[in-house]
Short mmCIF file of C-alpha atoms in Angstrom, two decimals:
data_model
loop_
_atom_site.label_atom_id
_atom_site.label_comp_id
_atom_site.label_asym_id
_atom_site.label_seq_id
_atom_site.Cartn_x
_atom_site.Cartn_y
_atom_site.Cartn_z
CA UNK A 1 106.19 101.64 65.67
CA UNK A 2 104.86 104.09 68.16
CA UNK A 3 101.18 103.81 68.76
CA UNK A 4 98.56 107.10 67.89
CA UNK A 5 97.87 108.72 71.80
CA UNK A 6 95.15 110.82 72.23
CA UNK A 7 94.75 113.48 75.55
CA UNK A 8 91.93 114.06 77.22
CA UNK A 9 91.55 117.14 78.95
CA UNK A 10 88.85 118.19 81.36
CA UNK A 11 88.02 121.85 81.85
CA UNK A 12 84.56 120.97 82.79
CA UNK A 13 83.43 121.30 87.14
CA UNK A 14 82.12 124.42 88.62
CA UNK A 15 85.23 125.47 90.95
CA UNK A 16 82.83 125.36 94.19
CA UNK A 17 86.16 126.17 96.23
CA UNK A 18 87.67 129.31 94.28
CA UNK A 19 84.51 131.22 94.69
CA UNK A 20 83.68 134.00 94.16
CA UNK A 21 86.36 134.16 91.56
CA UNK A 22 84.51 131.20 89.55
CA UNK A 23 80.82 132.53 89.86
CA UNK A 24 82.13 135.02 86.48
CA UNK A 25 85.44 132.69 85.03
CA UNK A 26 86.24 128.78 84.32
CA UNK A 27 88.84 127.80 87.18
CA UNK A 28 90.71 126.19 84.46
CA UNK A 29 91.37 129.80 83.39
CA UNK A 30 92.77 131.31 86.33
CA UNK A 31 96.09 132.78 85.76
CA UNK A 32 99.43 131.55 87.32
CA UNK A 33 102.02 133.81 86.36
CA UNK A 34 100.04 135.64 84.26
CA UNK A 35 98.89 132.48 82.26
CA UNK A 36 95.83 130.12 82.94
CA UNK A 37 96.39 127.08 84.43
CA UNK A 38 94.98 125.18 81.85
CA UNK A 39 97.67 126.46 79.14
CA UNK A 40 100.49 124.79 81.37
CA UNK A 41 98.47 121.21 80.79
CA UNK A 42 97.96 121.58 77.43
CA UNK A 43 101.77 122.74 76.89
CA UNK A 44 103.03 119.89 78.89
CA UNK A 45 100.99 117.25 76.64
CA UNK A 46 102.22 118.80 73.16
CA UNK A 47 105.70 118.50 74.50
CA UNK A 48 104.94 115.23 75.32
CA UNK A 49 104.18 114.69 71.78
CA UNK A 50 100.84 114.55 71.78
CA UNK A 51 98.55 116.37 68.99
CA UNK A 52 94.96 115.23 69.39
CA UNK A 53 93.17 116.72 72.38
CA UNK A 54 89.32 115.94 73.12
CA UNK A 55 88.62 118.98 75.78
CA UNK A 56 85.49 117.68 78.02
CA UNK A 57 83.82 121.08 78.66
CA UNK A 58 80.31 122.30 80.95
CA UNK A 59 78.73 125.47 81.41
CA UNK A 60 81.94 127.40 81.07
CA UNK A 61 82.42 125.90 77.66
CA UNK A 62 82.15 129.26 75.68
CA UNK A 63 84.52 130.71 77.63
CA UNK A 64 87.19 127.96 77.71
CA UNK A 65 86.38 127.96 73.61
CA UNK A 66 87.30 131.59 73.30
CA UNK A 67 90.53 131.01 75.11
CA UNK A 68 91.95 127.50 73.70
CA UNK A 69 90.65 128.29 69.99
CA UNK A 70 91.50 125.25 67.65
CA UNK A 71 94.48 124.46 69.72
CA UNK A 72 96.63 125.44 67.28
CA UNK A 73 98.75 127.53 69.11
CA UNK A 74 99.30 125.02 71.27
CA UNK A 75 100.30 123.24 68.41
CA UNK A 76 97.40 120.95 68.90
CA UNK A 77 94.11 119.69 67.31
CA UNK A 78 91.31 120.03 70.06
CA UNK A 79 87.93 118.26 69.90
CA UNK A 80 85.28 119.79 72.11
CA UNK A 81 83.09 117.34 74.04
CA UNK A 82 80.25 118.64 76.02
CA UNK A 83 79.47 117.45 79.40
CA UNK A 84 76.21 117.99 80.67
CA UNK A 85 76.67 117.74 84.59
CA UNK A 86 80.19 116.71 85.87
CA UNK A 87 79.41 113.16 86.94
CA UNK A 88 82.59 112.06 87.34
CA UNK A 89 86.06 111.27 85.64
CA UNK A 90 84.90 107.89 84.73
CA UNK A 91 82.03 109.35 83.15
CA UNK A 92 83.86 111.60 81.34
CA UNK A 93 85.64 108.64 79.40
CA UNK A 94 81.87 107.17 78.96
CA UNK A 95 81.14 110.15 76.86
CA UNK A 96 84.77 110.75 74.93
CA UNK A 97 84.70 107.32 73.93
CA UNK A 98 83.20 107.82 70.26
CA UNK A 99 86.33 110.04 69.56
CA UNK A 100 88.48 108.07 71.80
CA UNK A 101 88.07 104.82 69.72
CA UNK A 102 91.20 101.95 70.68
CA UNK A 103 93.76 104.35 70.72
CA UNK A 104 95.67 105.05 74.50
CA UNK A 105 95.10 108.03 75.99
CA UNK A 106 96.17 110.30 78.87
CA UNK A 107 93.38 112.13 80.74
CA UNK A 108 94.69 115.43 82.64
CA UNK A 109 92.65 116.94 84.92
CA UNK A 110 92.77 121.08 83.61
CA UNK A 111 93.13 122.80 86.66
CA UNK A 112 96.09 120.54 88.12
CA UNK A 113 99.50 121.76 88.10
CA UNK A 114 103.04 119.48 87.30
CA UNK A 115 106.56 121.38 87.47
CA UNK A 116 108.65 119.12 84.78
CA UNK A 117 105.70 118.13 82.53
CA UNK A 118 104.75 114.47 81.71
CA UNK A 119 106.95 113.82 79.08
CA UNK A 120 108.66 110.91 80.80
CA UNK A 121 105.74 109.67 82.08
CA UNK A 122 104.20 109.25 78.78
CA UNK A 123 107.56 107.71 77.38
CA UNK A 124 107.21 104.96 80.35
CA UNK A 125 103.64 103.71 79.28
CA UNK A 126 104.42 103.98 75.73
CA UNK A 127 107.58 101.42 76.56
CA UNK A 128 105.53 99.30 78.88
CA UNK A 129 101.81 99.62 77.89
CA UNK A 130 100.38 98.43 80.86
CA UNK A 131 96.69 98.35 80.58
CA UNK A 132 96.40 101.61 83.28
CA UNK A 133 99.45 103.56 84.78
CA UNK A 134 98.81 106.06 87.74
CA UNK A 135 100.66 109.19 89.32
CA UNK A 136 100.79 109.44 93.23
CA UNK A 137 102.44 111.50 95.35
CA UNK A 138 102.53 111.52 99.41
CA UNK A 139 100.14 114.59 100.70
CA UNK A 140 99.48 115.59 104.39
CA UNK A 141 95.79 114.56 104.58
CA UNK A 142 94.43 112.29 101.79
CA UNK A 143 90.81 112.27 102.55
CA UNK A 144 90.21 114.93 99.91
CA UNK A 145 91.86 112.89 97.88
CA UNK A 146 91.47 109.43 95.79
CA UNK A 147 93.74 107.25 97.91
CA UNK A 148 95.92 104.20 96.50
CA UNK A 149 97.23 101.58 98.74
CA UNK A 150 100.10 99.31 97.84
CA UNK A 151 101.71 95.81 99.16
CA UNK A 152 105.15 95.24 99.74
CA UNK A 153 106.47 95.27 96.30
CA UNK A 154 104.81 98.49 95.24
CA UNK A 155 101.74 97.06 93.38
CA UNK A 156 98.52 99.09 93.37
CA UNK A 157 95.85 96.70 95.17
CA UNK A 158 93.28 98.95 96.04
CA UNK A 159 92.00 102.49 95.44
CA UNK A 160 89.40 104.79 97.57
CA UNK A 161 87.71 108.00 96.71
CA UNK A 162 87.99 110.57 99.84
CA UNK A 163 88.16 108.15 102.56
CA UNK A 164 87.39 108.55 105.69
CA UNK A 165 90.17 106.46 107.07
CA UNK A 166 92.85 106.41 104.32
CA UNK A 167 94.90 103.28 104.17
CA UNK A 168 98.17 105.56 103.41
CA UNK A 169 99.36 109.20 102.34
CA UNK A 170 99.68 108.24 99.02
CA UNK A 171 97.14 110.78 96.97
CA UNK A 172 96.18 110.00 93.29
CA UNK A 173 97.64 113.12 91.15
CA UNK A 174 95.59 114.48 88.30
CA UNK A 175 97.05 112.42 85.46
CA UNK A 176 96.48 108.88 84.24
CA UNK A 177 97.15 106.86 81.41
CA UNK A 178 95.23 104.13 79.75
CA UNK A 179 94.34 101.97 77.20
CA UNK A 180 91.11 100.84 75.64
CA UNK A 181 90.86 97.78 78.63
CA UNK A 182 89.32 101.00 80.72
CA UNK A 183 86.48 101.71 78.21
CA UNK A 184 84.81 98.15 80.28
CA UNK A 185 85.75 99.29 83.45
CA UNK A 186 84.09 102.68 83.01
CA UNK A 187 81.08 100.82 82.11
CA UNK A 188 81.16 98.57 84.71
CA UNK A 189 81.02 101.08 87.95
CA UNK A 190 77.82 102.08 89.41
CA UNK A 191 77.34 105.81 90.50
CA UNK A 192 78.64 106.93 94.25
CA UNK A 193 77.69 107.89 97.44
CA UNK A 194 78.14 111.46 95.63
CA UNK A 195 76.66 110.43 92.37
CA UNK A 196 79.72 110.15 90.17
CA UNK A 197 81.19 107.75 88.43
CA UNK A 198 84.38 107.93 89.98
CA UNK A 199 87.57 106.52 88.36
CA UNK A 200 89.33 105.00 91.19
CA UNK A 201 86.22 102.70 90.94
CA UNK A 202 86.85 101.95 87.52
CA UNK A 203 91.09 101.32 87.74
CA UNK A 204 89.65 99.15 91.20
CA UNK A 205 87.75 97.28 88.71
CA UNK A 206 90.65 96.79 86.28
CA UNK A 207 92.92 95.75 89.46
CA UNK A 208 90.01 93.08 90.52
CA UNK A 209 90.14 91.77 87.02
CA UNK A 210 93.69 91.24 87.30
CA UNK A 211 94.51 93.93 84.70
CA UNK A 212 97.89 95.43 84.86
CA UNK A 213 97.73 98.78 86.94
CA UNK A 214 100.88 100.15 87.43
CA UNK A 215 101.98 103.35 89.38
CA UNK A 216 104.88 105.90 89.48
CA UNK A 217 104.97 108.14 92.84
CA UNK A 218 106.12 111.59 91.86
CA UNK A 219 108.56 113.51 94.73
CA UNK A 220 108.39 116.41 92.25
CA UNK A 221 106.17 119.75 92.54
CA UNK A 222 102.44 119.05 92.04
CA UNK A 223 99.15 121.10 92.80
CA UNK A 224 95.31 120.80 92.62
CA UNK A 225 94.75 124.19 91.84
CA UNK A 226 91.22 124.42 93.75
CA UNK A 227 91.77 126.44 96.05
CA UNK A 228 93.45 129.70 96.71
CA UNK A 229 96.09 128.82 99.04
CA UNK A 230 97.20 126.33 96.51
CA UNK A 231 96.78 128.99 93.83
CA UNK A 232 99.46 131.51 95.44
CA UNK A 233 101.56 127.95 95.74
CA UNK A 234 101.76 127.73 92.31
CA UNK A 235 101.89 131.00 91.30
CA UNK A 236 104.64 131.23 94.00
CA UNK A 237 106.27 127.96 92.13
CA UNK A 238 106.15 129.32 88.31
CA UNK A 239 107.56 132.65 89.75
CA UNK A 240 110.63 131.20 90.92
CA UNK A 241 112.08 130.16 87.44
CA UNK A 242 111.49 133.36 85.70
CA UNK A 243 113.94 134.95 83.86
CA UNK A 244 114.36 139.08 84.45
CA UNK A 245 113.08 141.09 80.86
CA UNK A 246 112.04 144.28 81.31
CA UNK A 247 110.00 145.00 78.15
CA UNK A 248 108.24 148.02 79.65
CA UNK A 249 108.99 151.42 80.85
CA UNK A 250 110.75 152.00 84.21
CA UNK A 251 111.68 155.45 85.38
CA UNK A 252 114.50 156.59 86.57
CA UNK A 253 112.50 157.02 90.30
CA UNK A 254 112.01 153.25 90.68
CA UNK A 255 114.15 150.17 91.19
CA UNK A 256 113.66 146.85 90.32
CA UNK A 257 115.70 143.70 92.14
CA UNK A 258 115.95 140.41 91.21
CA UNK A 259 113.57 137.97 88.52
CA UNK A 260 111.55 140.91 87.34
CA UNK A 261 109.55 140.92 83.81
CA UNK A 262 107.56 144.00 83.00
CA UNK A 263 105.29 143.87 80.27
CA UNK A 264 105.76 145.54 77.05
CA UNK A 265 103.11 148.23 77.15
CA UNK A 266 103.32 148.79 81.03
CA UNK A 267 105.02 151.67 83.25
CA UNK A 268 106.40 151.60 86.75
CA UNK A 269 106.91 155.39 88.05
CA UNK A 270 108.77 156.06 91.31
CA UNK A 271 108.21 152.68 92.62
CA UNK A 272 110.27 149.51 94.73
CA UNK A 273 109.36 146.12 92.98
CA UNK A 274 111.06 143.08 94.30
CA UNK A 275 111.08 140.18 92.38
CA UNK A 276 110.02 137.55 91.13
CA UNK A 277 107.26 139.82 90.22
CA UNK A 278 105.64 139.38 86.55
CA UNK A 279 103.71 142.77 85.58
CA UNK A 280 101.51 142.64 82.75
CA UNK A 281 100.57 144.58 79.57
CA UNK A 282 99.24 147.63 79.78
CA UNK A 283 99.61 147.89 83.70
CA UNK A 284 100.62 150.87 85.34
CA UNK A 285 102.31 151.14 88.77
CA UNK A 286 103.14 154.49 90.93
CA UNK A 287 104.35 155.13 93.88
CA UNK A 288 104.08 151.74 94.69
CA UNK A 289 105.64 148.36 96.43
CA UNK A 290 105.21 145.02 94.63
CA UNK A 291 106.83 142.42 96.33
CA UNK A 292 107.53 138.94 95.59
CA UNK A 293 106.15 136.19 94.63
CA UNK A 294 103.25 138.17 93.07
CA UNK A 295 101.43 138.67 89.33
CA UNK A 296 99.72 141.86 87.86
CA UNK A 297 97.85 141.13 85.03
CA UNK A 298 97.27 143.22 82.35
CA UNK A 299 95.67 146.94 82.19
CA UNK A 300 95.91 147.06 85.91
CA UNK A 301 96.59 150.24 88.05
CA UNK A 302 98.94 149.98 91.35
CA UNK A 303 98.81 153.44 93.05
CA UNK A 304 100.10 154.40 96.36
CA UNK A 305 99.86 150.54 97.73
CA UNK A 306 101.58 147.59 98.73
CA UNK A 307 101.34 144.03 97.36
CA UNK A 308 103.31 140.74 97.90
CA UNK A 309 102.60 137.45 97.49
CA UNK A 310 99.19 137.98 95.43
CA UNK A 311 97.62 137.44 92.44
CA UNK A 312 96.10 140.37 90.82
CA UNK A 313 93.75 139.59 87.67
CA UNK A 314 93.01 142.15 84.43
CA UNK A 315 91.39 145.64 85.19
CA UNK A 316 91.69 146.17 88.52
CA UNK A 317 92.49 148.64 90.79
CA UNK A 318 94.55 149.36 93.80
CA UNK A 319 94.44 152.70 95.09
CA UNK A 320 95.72 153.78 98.34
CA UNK A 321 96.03 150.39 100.08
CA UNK A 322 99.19 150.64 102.44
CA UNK A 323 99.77 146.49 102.79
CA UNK A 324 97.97 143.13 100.77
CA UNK A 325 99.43 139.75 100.57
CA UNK A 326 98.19 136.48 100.50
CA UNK A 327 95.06 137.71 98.12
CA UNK A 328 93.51 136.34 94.91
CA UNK A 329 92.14 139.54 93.50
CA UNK A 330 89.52 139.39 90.47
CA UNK A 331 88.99 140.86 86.98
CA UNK A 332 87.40 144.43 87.21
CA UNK A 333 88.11 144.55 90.95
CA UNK A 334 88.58 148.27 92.50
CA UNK A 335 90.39 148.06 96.16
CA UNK A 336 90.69 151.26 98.06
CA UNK A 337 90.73 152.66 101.21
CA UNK A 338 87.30 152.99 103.69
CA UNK A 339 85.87 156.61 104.29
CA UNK A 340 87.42 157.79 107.27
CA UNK A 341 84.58 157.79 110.35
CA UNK A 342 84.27 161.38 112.66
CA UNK A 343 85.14 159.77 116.11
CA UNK A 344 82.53 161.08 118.83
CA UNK A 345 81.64 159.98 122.09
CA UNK A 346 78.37 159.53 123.70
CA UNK A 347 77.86 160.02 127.52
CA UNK A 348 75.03 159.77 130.08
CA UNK A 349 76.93 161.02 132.63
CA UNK A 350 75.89 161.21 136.19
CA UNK A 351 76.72 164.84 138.52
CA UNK A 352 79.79 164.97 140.08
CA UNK A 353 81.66 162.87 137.40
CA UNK A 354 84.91 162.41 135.78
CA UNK A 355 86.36 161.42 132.92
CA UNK A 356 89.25 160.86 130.99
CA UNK A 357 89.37 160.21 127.31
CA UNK A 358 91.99 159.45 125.04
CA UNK A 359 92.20 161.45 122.25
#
């Protein structure tokens, strides 16, 4: 008999480090590929065969509400749980654990990205059950990360949060899976030097207690998507297995190469767009470059301008911009060229002097 799983999902946090993007939208909602983040998470646990989703949600709670609905067409059942302040992951469980009640549980962090899913990860704890099972994954510098350190045979014996002086490269990812065991651990951590109730504290606890904590170090594609660099890294990522569908109109004055989609609804018009490109709804491009790796969202406007490698959210506006890449452009943005300035020069010159100019 397989046991009832439950997800918990949390869309809460302010996304300090995608400002000014998040000062007006949830970070869990900012698109890769056209699609928010958050809707890759939430597709990856209904594959996994999950249906019950408690969403921990803050001040952006209206707004991730609007987008997620009922979860239904996730084919999911979502339970909204409001989070005050984010103090933590470990708090987080603190609060879900009314709805939680003794069933397992997964808890994905919304804004973190995983090419493949977690379908087999699930499948191993549901085989094994150990009382806590963790993702790592080996990252360049792990002090902005929770940290795990191992002994010879592979066994987690010791977690940090953000240390100073990690004890290896091997970062916690955004996904771990428990039973009820950590509902006591969660209880039993006191706040950190930053206030939180972190988690790492509370799986340390369950290690200390001689709990079984088990890990699985991932060599596949993962991403905290809090920052932009890491955003274009994942957009990059999801861009790559497109398929080509050209859905909109494209005149006879453009070309399009490669893993193209075009919206239906949008129009390209004597333009070069080198894929993988996704164009969205209701977006119009002219006399334009797009190159790859980049996403126009829908009811944009591309004129005269060149773009690669970007991320371009609904309603803006490029006009007359001859080269962008590497940008994370906003909803309702406009982008165009500065005023040209009248060049002068100003002299105090003395008698007898001479001068050449440029011009």
């Amino acid at each position: 008999m397989v046991r009832q799983m439950k997800a918990l999902v949390l869309s809460g946090g302010a996304g300090t480090r995608l400002r000014p993007i998040t000062h007006t939208s949830a970070k869990q909602l900012v698109p890769v590929a056209n699609k928010p983040v958050l809707f890759y998470g939430l597709e990856s646990i209904a594959d996994a065969g999950i249906t019950d989703v408690g969403m921990i949600v803050g001040d952006t709670a209206e707004e991730i509400e609007n987008a997620v609905g009922d979860g239904s067409k996730f084919g999911l059942r979502i339970t909204y749980i409001p989070q005050e302040r984010p103090l933590g992951l470990a708090h987080a469980v603190l609060i879900a654990r009314d709805w939680l009640g003794d069933d397992d549980f997964v808890m994905y962090l919304g804004d973190n990205f995983i090419v493949g899913g977690i379908t087999g990860l699930v499948d191993e704890f549901r085989r094994h059950r150990p009382d806590a099972q963790i993702l790592l994954t080996r990252v360049a510098d792990p002090r902005s990360f929770g940290v795990a350190e191992l002994d010879a045979s592979g066994q987690v014996i010791g977690l940090e949060e953000k240390p100073e002086r990690p004890k290896s490269d091997l970062a916690l990812v955004g996904v771990y899976l428990f039973t009820p065991a950590v509902h006591d651990a969660v209880r039993a951590v006191k706040p950190s030097w930053r206030g939180e109730l972190e988690i790492t504290h509370a799986i340390q606890h369950l290690i200390d207690s001689r709990a079984d904590v088990r890990c699985t170090v991932i060599h596949g594609y993962w991403k905290d998507t809090g920052n932009v660099v890491d955003m274009l890294e994942v957009n990059r990522s999801v861009l790559e297995g497109i398929e080509r569908r050209i859905d909109g109109e494209v005149d006879e004055a453009s070309e399009t190469i490669g893993r193209v989609v075009v919206e239906e609804g949008a129009r390209i018009s004597n333009s070069r767009i080198v894929g993988p490109v996704v164009i969205g709804a209701g977006t119009v491009v002219g006399d334009s470059y797009v190159g790859p790796f980049t996403s126009v969202a829908e009811n944009c406007r591309i004129t005269d301008s060149e773009l690669e490698f970007s991320i371009v959210l609904r309603d803006s506006s490029i006009d007359g911009v001859r080269r962008i890449e590497s940008s994370l452009i906003g909803r309702h943005v406009e982008v165009t060229p500065a005023p040209s300035v009248p060049s002068a020069h100003r002299f105090v010159l003395g008698d007898h002097s001479k001068v050449q100019i440029h011009t």
